């Protein structure tokens, strides 16, 4: 064991898996973050679509404090009333009948994949094990999740790929029809891809996907970990389509408003193989997490907040397309849905993030050389226009740099 050379904190003992910005924060409120060196930033990352209500939302702070003084953790060997209440809320608001709570998105994915295979076991078809996913997807970092996403850079160096995972081009439903066969268990897809660069399926595509999977008797799994919980202006992105409810859905990120929570939702039919003893979690759904989750859910699932998402998203789309027209040498595409906005760039997206940071604006990276705007869902129009002004300055600098 080595000791740090100074009393100041260092990254010396942190595993080097992250490409971190040289920036740390001390506190936040709403969409404002104050760095440890006292600078104020406008936050359009929101913990990667996780702080759906911004930082230090008073309702969440209150829920955390109140529960923190009562009870944190007891284990799922007992009934947990707060868990039952949040499950009731999720099922009342969605297609689902049953919920399994986790601490992260990845664990919700694990539960979804297990649920799909167990469903076919319960139906007497244990040979149905294959999970079909799509290029550019992101489902997390466990072995099952990286195999479901199929992203080569996340699989590299971790031994053999798991059998039973197939990837197709995003949105290629002819290939999907051809790929579904007697060993298929289910299809997993993000209705709006997040990390992959904010690519959205159209409403017609969602309906078509539902029809294909229903006709084939395989389960449809939506990963709404990033695009769900109000991000697109509906509580869940699948609601934009007329008839596209899935059999299983994963939720996390904004579900806890910044507290680590995930959930796997399923219809009673799809969940029928998940019987006593087949799955579990120590922390998943504990009283502390559930108290915060209930407060976050109630604050997000309101017409006012969802309307705000649509209004601010409309403003962003219009303004960003204006920037694209004025800076065709910097911005080549605006994509995504709601407040999951992708800006595809000509300059390197990582370098552009630094230019935005110089303007005290935080944006996230994304696949396909995009930066993503994933602000809190309660971002105001004033804050949104401030973000646009900062982005415009970043575009000017990017243009000047390219000319130099
Ligand atoms: C973030 C994310 C995950 C993984 O969630 P973790 O909480 O990091 O485990 C899975 N799917 C999607 C779409 C995500 O955005």
Short mmCIF file of C-alpha atoms and ligand atoms in Angstrom, two decimals:
data_model
loop_
_atom_site.label_atom_id
_atom_site.label_comp_id
_atom_site.label_asym_id
_atom_site.label_seq_id
_atom_site.Cartn_x
_atom_site.Cartn_y
_atom_site.Cartn_z
CA UNK A 1 0.00 0.00 0.00
CA UNK A 2 1.41 3.38 -0.94
CA UNK A 3 0.43 6.63 0.68
CA UNK A 4 -0.51 9.82 -1.16
CA UNK A 5 2.29 12.36 -1.38
CA UNK A 6 0.16 15.26 -0.18
CA UNK A 7 -2.93 15.68 1.97
CA UNK A 8 -4.91 16.91 -1.06
CA UNK A 9 -7.02 14.18 -2.66
CA UNK A 10 -5.64 12.48 -5.74
CA UNK A 11 -6.77 9.85 -8.22
CA UNK A 12 -3.82 7.67 -7.24
CA UNK A 13 -5.96 4.92 -5.71
CA UNK A 14 -8.86 5.12 -8.14
CA UNK A 15 -9.00 2.47 -10.89
CA UNK A 16 -8.21 4.21 -14.11
CA UNK A 17 -11.32 3.31 -16.08
CA UNK A 18 -12.75 6.81 -16.53
CA UNK A 19 -11.65 9.62 -18.80
CA UNK A 20 -12.51 12.34 -16.29
CA UNK A 21 -12.70 16.07 -16.89
CA UNK A 22 -10.29 17.99 -14.62
CA UNK A 23 -13.22 19.37 -12.68
CA UNK A 24 -14.97 18.59 -9.39
CA UNK A 25 -18.10 20.04 -7.85
CA UNK A 26 -18.85 21.13 -4.37
CA UNK A 27 -22.62 21.71 -4.53
CA UNK A 28 -25.53 22.23 -6.81
CA UNK A 29 -29.04 23.59 -6.98
CA UNK A 30 -31.41 22.98 -9.87
CA UNK A 31 -29.35 23.16 -13.05
CA UNK A 32 -26.51 25.15 -11.46
CA UNK A 33 -23.34 23.45 -10.26
CA UNK A 34 -20.60 25.14 -8.25
CA UNK A 35 -17.12 23.70 -8.76
CA UNK A 36 -14.63 23.20 -5.94
CA UNK A 37 -12.81 26.29 -7.21
CA UNK A 38 -15.95 28.38 -6.92
CA UNK A 39 -17.01 28.64 -10.58
CA UNK A 40 -20.68 28.32 -11.58
CA UNK A 41 -21.67 25.98 -14.41
CA UNK A 42 -24.94 25.48 -16.27
CA UNK A 43 -25.55 21.73 -16.11
CA UNK A 44 -26.94 20.11 -19.27
CA UNK A 45 -25.67 16.66 -18.26
CA UNK A 46 -27.68 16.15 -15.05
CA UNK A 47 -25.57 13.18 -13.98
CA UNK A 48 -26.19 11.66 -17.44
CA UNK A 49 -29.98 12.03 -17.44
CA UNK A 50 -30.15 10.96 -13.81
CA UNK A 51 -30.86 14.16 -11.86
CA UNK A 52 -34.24 14.53 -13.53
CA UNK A 53 -35.27 17.22 -11.05
CA UNK A 54 -31.87 18.92 -10.91
CA UNK A 55 -29.61 19.12 -7.89
CA UNK A 56 -30.79 19.35 -4.29
CA UNK A 57 -34.48 19.44 -5.19
CA UNK A 58 -36.20 20.33 -1.89
CA UNK A 59 -38.79 17.55 -2.18
CA UNK A 60 -36.06 14.91 -2.63
CA UNK A 61 -33.90 16.36 0.13
CA UNK A 62 -36.88 16.25 2.46
CA UNK A 63 -37.74 12.64 1.52
CA UNK A 64 -34.14 11.56 2.09
CA UNK A 65 -33.85 13.31 5.46
CA UNK A 66 -37.18 12.05 6.74
CA UNK A 67 -36.52 8.43 5.76
CA UNK A 68 -32.90 8.70 6.88
CA UNK A 69 -34.06 9.29 10.42
CA UNK A 70 -36.53 6.39 10.35
CA UNK A 71 -35.11 3.31 8.61
CA UNK A 72 -32.51 2.66 5.90
CA UNK A 73 -32.30 -1.02 5.27
CA UNK A 74 -33.96 -4.24 6.41
CA UNK A 75 -33.59 -6.81 3.56
CA UNK A 76 -36.11 -8.36 1.23
CA UNK A 77 -36.75 -11.17 3.71
CA UNK A 78 -39.41 -8.77 5.03
CA UNK A 79 -42.17 -6.84 3.33
CA UNK A 80 -41.09 -3.29 2.48
CA UNK A 81 -44.12 -0.98 2.32
CA UNK A 82 -42.23 1.84 0.54
CA UNK A 83 -41.24 -0.68 -2.16
CA UNK A 84 -44.82 -1.87 -2.58
CA UNK A 85 -45.97 1.74 -2.93
CA UNK A 86 -43.43 2.63 -5.64
CA UNK A 87 -44.25 -0.60 -7.50
CA UNK A 88 -47.95 0.31 -7.36
CA UNK A 89 -47.18 3.74 -8.79
CA UNK A 90 -45.06 2.32 -11.62
CA UNK A 91 -47.67 -0.27 -12.53
CA UNK A 92 -50.53 2.24 -12.38
CA UNK A 93 -48.65 4.48 -14.82
CA UNK A 94 -47.47 1.80 -17.30
CA UNK A 95 -48.20 -1.51 -19.05
CA UNK A 96 -46.61 -3.42 -16.16
CA UNK A 97 -48.01 -5.67 -13.43
CA UNK A 98 -44.81 -6.61 -11.58
CA UNK A 99 -41.59 -4.84 -10.60
CA UNK A 100 -38.18 -5.98 -9.35
CA UNK A 101 -36.07 -3.20 -7.81
CA UNK A 102 -32.31 -2.92 -8.23
CA UNK A 103 -29.54 -0.40 -7.45
CA UNK A 104 -28.55 0.35 -11.04
CA UNK A 105 -29.56 0.16 -14.65
CA UNK A 106 -27.28 -2.75 -15.39
CA UNK A 107 -28.89 -4.86 -12.69
CA UNK A 108 -32.31 -4.02 -14.10
CA UNK A 109 -31.04 -5.30 -17.48
CA UNK A 110 -29.83 -8.52 -15.83
CA UNK A 111 -33.28 -9.02 -14.36
CA UNK A 112 -34.97 -8.31 -17.71
CA UNK A 113 -32.81 -10.83 -19.56
CA UNK A 114 -33.36 -13.46 -16.86
CA UNK A 115 -37.10 -12.76 -16.86
CA UNK A 116 -37.25 -13.31 -20.63
CA UNK A 117 -35.51 -16.67 -20.48
CA UNK A 118 -37.50 -17.83 -17.47
CA UNK A 119 -40.74 -16.97 -19.28
CA UNK A 120 -39.97 -19.49 -21.98
CA UNK A 121 -38.90 -22.07 -19.39
CA UNK A 122 -42.29 -21.62 -17.73
CA UNK A 123 -43.88 -22.16 -21.15
CA UNK A 124 -42.00 -25.42 -21.65
CA UNK A 125 -39.68 -23.92 -24.27
CA UNK A 126 -36.31 -23.75 -22.48
CA UNK A 127 -34.53 -23.77 -25.85
CA UNK A 128 -35.65 -20.15 -26.35
CA UNK A 129 -32.54 -18.41 -25.02
CA UNK A 130 -31.42 -15.96 -27.71
CA UNK A 131 -31.62 -12.24 -27.07
CA UNK A 132 -31.58 -10.03 -30.16
CA UNK A 133 -30.15 -6.51 -29.72
CA UNK A 134 -29.08 -3.66 -31.98
CA UNK A 135 -25.92 -1.85 -33.03
CA UNK A 136 -25.11 1.33 -31.15
CA UNK A 137 -27.04 0.26 -28.09
CA UNK A 138 -25.88 0.56 -24.52
CA UNK A 139 -27.31 -1.65 -21.80
CA UNK A 140 -24.65 -1.42 -19.08
CA UNK A 141 -21.35 -3.06 -18.18
CA UNK A 142 -22.05 -6.48 -16.69
CA UNK A 143 -21.16 -9.51 -18.82
CA UNK A 144 -24.77 -9.98 -19.92
CA UNK A 145 -25.22 -6.27 -20.61
CA UNK A 146 -22.09 -5.91 -22.76
CA UNK A 147 -23.02 -9.07 -24.65
CA UNK A 148 -26.53 -7.74 -25.23
CA UNK A 149 -25.15 -4.43 -26.55
CA UNK A 150 -22.42 -6.11 -28.58
CA UNK A 151 -20.22 -2.98 -28.57
CA UNK A 152 -16.79 -4.40 -29.48
CA UNK A 153 -14.83 -1.95 -27.33
CA UNK A 154 -16.75 -3.02 -24.21
CA UNK A 155 -16.26 -6.74 -24.96
CA UNK A 156 -12.57 -6.57 -25.83
CA UNK A 157 -10.28 -8.37 -23.43
CA UNK A 158 -12.94 -10.04 -21.34
CA UNK A 159 -12.71 -13.55 -22.69
CA UNK A 160 -15.20 -15.37 -24.88
CA UNK A 161 -18.50 -13.73 -25.76
CA UNK A 162 -21.51 -15.24 -24.06
CA UNK A 163 -23.59 -17.45 -26.32
CA UNK A 164 -27.18 -16.42 -26.96
CA UNK A 165 -26.72 -12.76 -27.96
CA UNK A 166 -27.23 -11.47 -31.48
CA UNK A 167 -26.94 -7.90 -32.84
CA UNK A 168 -28.63 -6.38 -35.86
CA UNK A 169 -28.41 -2.94 -37.47
CA UNK A 170 -30.47 -0.39 -35.45
CA UNK A 171 -33.99 -0.26 -36.86
CA UNK A 172 -33.48 -2.99 -39.49
CA UNK A 173 -36.74 -4.87 -39.03
CA UNK A 174 -36.37 -6.98 -42.17
CA UNK A 175 -33.20 -8.40 -40.62
CA UNK A 176 -35.12 -8.83 -37.37
CA UNK A 177 -37.89 -10.85 -39.01
CA UNK A 178 -35.26 -13.06 -40.62
CA UNK A 179 -33.32 -13.49 -37.36
CA UNK A 180 -36.24 -14.48 -35.12
CA UNK A 181 -36.45 -18.26 -34.92
CA UNK A 182 -37.24 -21.22 -32.64
CA UNK A 183 -34.43 -20.35 -30.19
CA UNK A 184 -35.30 -16.65 -29.82
CA UNK A 185 -36.30 -15.52 -26.32
CA UNK A 186 -36.67 -11.78 -26.84
CA UNK A 187 -35.65 -8.55 -28.47
CA UNK A 188 -34.02 -5.71 -26.50
CA UNK A 189 -33.91 -2.11 -27.70
CA UNK A 190 -33.72 1.46 -26.46
CA UNK A 191 -36.67 3.38 -27.98
CA UNK A 192 -34.26 6.33 -28.06
CA UNK A 193 -30.60 5.31 -28.00
CA UNK A 194 -28.66 7.28 -25.40
CA UNK A 195 -24.90 6.60 -25.39
CA UNK A 196 -25.13 5.54 -29.04
CA UNK A 197 -25.77 9.14 -30.08
CA UNK A 198 -29.41 9.99 -29.37
CA UNK A 199 -30.95 7.99 -32.21
CA UNK A 200 -34.73 7.68 -31.87
CA UNK A 201 -37.04 5.04 -33.31
CA UNK A 202 -40.05 6.62 -34.99
CA UNK A 203 -43.52 5.97 -33.63
CA UNK A 204 -44.28 3.81 -36.68
CA UNK A 205 -41.09 1.80 -36.05
CA UNK A 206 -42.10 1.19 -32.44
CA UNK A 207 -45.52 -0.06 -33.56
CA UNK A 208 -43.90 -2.28 -36.18
CA UNK A 209 -41.44 -3.74 -33.68
CA UNK A 210 -44.29 -4.56 -31.34
CA UNK A 211 -46.24 -6.25 -34.11
CA UNK A 212 -43.25 -8.34 -35.24
CA UNK A 213 -42.41 -9.59 -31.74
CA UNK A 214 -46.05 -10.23 -30.83
CA UNK A 215 -46.62 -12.25 -34.01
CA UNK A 216 -43.45 -14.28 -33.39
CA UNK A 217 -44.32 -15.04 -29.75
CA UNK A 218 -41.08 -13.52 -28.43
CA UNK A 219 -40.77 -10.94 -25.69
CA UNK A 220 -40.15 -7.26 -26.37
CA UNK A 221 -37.82 -5.59 -23.86
CA UNK A 222 -37.42 -1.83 -23.82
CA UNK A 223 -34.40 -0.32 -22.16
CA UNK A 224 -35.83 3.02 -21.03
CA UNK A 225 -33.09 3.61 -18.48
CA UNK A 226 -32.07 6.83 -20.21
CA UNK A 227 -35.10 7.79 -22.35
CA UNK A 228 -37.74 7.00 -19.70
CA UNK A 229 -38.96 8.88 -16.62
CA UNK A 230 -40.17 11.92 -18.52
CA UNK A 231 -37.10 12.54 -20.66
CA UNK A 232 -39.00 12.58 -23.98
CA UNK A 233 -42.02 14.52 -22.66
CA UNK A 234 -44.03 11.36 -21.90
CA UNK A 235 -43.41 9.37 -18.75
CA UNK A 236 -41.99 6.62 -21.01
CA UNK A 237 -40.87 6.97 -24.61
CA UNK A 238 -42.94 4.00 -25.84
CA UNK A 239 -46.10 5.99 -25.04
CA UNK A 240 -45.48 8.13 -28.14
CA UNK A 241 -46.53 5.14 -30.28
CA UNK A 242 -50.13 4.02 -30.41
CA UNK A 243 -49.72 0.32 -29.69
CA UNK A 244 -46.16 -0.43 -28.67
CA UNK A 245 -46.20 -1.37 -24.97
CA UNK A 246 -43.44 -3.89 -24.25
CA UNK A 247 -43.54 -7.10 -22.21
CA UNK A 248 -40.57 -6.07 -20.07
CA UNK A 249 -38.96 -2.68 -19.46
CA UNK A 250 -35.90 -1.48 -17.59
CA UNK A 251 -35.91 1.87 -15.78
CA UNK A 252 -33.18 3.53 -13.70
CA UNK A 253 -31.27 6.85 -13.90
CA UNK A 254 -33.95 9.54 -13.23
CA UNK A 255 -36.13 7.05 -11.32
CA UNK A 256 -34.08 7.85 -8.22
CA UNK A 257 -33.44 11.51 -9.01
CA UNK A 258 -29.75 10.89 -8.22
CA UNK A 259 -30.19 8.14 -5.64
CA UNK A 260 -29.07 4.75 -7.03
CA UNK A 261 -32.23 2.92 -8.10
CA UNK A 262 -33.19 0.66 -10.97
CA UNK A 263 -36.28 -1.34 -11.77
CA UNK A 264 -37.31 -4.15 -14.09
CA UNK A 265 -41.00 -3.93 -14.99
CA UNK A 266 -42.98 -6.74 -16.61
CA UNK A 267 -46.48 -7.87 -17.42
CA UNK A 268 -47.84 -10.65 -15.20
CA UNK A 269 -47.52 -13.00 -18.18
CA UNK A 270 -43.88 -12.11 -18.91
CA UNK A 271 -42.98 -12.35 -15.21
CA UNK A 272 -44.51 -15.78 -14.71
CA UNK A 273 -41.16 -17.57 -14.57
CA UNK A 274 -39.83 -15.28 -11.82
CA UNK A 275 -40.88 -17.43 -8.89
CA UNK A 276 -39.58 -17.67 -5.32
CA UNK A 277 -35.81 -18.09 -5.16
CA UNK A 278 -34.92 -17.50 -8.82
CA UNK A 279 -33.57 -13.96 -8.34
CA UNK A 280 -32.76 -11.46 -5.61
CA UNK A 281 -30.80 -8.46 -4.38
CA UNK A 282 -29.52 -7.35 -0.98
CA UNK A 283 -29.96 -3.63 -1.39
CA UNK A 284 -32.52 -3.50 -4.21
CA UNK A 285 -35.66 -1.67 -3.14
CA UNK A 286 -34.54 -0.76 0.36
CA UNK A 287 -36.61 1.76 2.34
CA UNK A 288 -34.17 4.66 1.88
CA UNK A 289 -34.00 4.25 -1.91
CA UNK A 290 -37.74 3.73 -2.18
CA UNK A 291 -38.60 6.82 -0.16
CA UNK A 292 -36.53 8.97 -2.51
CA UNK A 293 -37.84 7.07 -5.56
CA UNK A 294 -41.46 7.68 -4.58
CA UNK A 295 -40.81 11.41 -4.16
CA UNK A 296 -38.97 11.61 -7.50
CA UNK A 297 -41.67 9.63 -9.29
CA UNK A 298 -44.48 11.84 -7.97
CA UNK A 299 -42.60 15.02 -8.90
CA UNK A 300 -41.78 13.81 -12.44
CA UNK A 301 -45.11 12.21 -13.28
CA UNK A 302 -47.03 15.50 -13.46
CA UNK A 303 -48.54 17.21 -16.52
CA UNK A 304 -46.64 20.41 -15.63
CA UNK A 305 -43.23 18.77 -15.68
CA UNK A 306 -43.90 16.70 -18.81
CA UNK A 307 -45.24 19.83 -20.55
CA UNK A 308 -42.08 21.68 -19.55
CA UNK A 309 -40.00 18.96 -21.21
CA UNK A 310 -41.98 19.36 -24.45
CA UNK A 311 -41.71 23.16 -24.36
CA UNK A 312 -37.98 23.29 -23.61
CA UNK A 313 -37.29 20.47 -26.09
CA UNK A 314 -39.17 22.36 -28.81
CA UNK A 315 -37.12 25.45 -28.09
CA UNK A 316 -33.85 23.47 -28.18
CA UNK A 317 -34.76 21.80 -31.49
CA UNK A 318 -35.58 25.12 -33.14
CA UNK A 319 -32.56 26.95 -31.72
CA UNK A 320 -30.10 24.13 -32.36
CA UNK A 321 -31.26 23.83 -35.95
CA UNK A 322 -30.64 27.57 -36.24
CA UNK A 323 -27.09 27.03 -34.94
CA UNK A 324 -26.65 24.17 -37.39
CA UNK A 325 -27.67 26.49 -40.27
CA UNK A 326 -25.25 29.21 -39.11
CA UNK A 327 -22.40 26.79 -38.31
CA UNK A 328 -22.62 24.02 -40.95
CA UNK A 329 -18.85 23.64 -40.50
CA UNK A 330 -19.39 22.67 -36.84
CA UNK A 331 -22.85 21.05 -36.48
CA UNK A 332 -24.12 18.50 -38.99
CA UNK A 333 -27.19 17.00 -37.33
CA UNK A 334 -29.65 17.55 -34.49
CA UNK A 335 -31.33 14.36 -33.31
CA UNK A 336 -32.94 12.57 -30.37
CA UNK A 337 -36.25 13.12 -28.69
CA UNK A 338 -37.45 15.48 -25.98
CA UNK A 339 -34.59 16.44 -23.66
CA UNK A 340 -32.40 13.63 -24.92
CA UNK A 341 -30.80 15.81 -27.58
CA UNK A 342 -27.88 14.77 -29.77
CA UNK A 343 -25.75 17.32 -31.61
CA UNK A 344 -23.58 15.63 -34.23
CA UNK A 345 -20.39 17.56 -34.82
CA UNK A 346 -17.60 17.95 -37.34
CA UNK A 347 -14.92 18.84 -34.75
CA UNK A 348 -14.09 16.09 -32.27
CA UNK A 349 -16.88 15.85 -29.69
CA UNK A 350 -14.45 15.54 -26.75
CA UNK A 351 -12.68 18.73 -27.83
CA UNK A 352 -16.01 20.49 -28.27
CA UNK A 353 -17.01 19.51 -24.73
CA UNK A 354 -13.92 21.38 -23.50
CA UNK A 355 -14.97 24.47 -25.50
CA UNK A 356 -18.44 24.28 -23.94
CA UNK A 357 -16.85 23.91 -20.51
CA UNK A 358 -14.81 27.05 -21.16
CA UNK A 359 -18.22 28.77 -21.53
CA UNK A 360 -19.29 27.23 -18.20
CA UNK A 361 -21.68 24.86 -19.92
CA UNK A 362 -21.66 21.12 -19.22
CA UNK A 363 -22.69 18.72 -22.01
CA UNK A 364 -22.21 14.96 -22.30
CA UNK A 365 -20.40 12.99 -24.98
CA UNK A 366 -22.07 10.37 -27.13
CA UNK A 367 -21.49 7.90 -29.93
CA UNK A 368 -21.23 8.95 -33.58
CA UNK A 369 -19.26 12.10 -32.60
CA UNK A 370 -22.25 13.65 -30.85
CA UNK A 371 -22.53 15.73 -27.74
CA UNK A 372 -25.70 15.19 -25.80
CA UNK A 373 -27.83 17.70 -23.93
CA UNK A 374 -29.54 15.83 -21.10
CA UNK A 375 -30.58 18.60 -18.74
CA UNK A 376 -32.84 18.35 -15.72
CA UNK A 377 -36.46 18.04 -16.81
CA UNK A 378 -37.32 21.25 -14.95
CA UNK A 379 -34.80 23.34 -16.90
CA UNK A 380 -36.39 26.73 -17.56
CA UNK A 381 -36.64 28.42 -20.97
CA UNK A 382 -34.29 31.13 -19.65
CA UNK A 383 -31.70 28.51 -18.76
CA UNK A 384 -32.22 26.83 -22.13
CA UNK A 385 -31.56 30.09 -23.99
CA UNK A 386 -28.48 30.64 -21.84
CA UNK A 387 -27.29 27.17 -22.90
CA UNK A 388 -27.85 28.08 -26.57
CA UNK A 389 -25.86 31.32 -26.19
CA UNK A 390 -22.99 29.38 -24.62
CA UNK A 391 -23.13 26.75 -27.37
CA UNK A 392 -23.03 29.50 -29.97
CA UNK A 393 -19.83 30.86 -28.42
CA UNK A 394 -18.37 27.35 -28.38
CA UNK A 395 -19.25 27.04 -32.10
CA UNK A 396 -17.50 30.34 -32.83
CA UNK A 397 -14.37 29.12 -31.05
CA UNK A 398 -14.50 25.78 -32.85
CA UNK A 399 -14.75 27.62 -36.18
CA UNK A 400 -11.84 29.92 -35.30
CA UNK A 401 -9.73 26.92 -34.25
CA UNK A 402 -10.44 25.08 -37.50
CA UNK A 403 -9.41 28.19 -39.50
CA UNK A 404 -6.18 28.68 -37.51
C1 LIG B 1 -26.98 4.16 -18.14
C2 LIG B 1 -27.62 3.10 -18.94
C3 LIG B 1 -27.56 1.75 -18.58
C4 LIG B 1 -26.72 1.25 -17.41
O1 LIG B 1 -27.14 1.79 -16.20
P1 LIG B 1 -26.13 1.77 -14.94
O2 LIG B 1 -26.94 2.42 -13.86
O3 LIG B 1 -24.92 2.54 -15.33
O4 LIG B 1 -25.83 0.37 -14.61
C5 LIG B 1 -28.25 0.82 -19.34
N1 LIG B 1 -28.98 1.22 -20.40
C6 LIG B 1 -29.08 2.51 -20.79
C7 LIG B 1 -29.93 2.88 -21.95
C8 LIG B 1 -28.38 3.49 -20.08
O5 LIG B 1 -28.45 4.77 -20.48
#
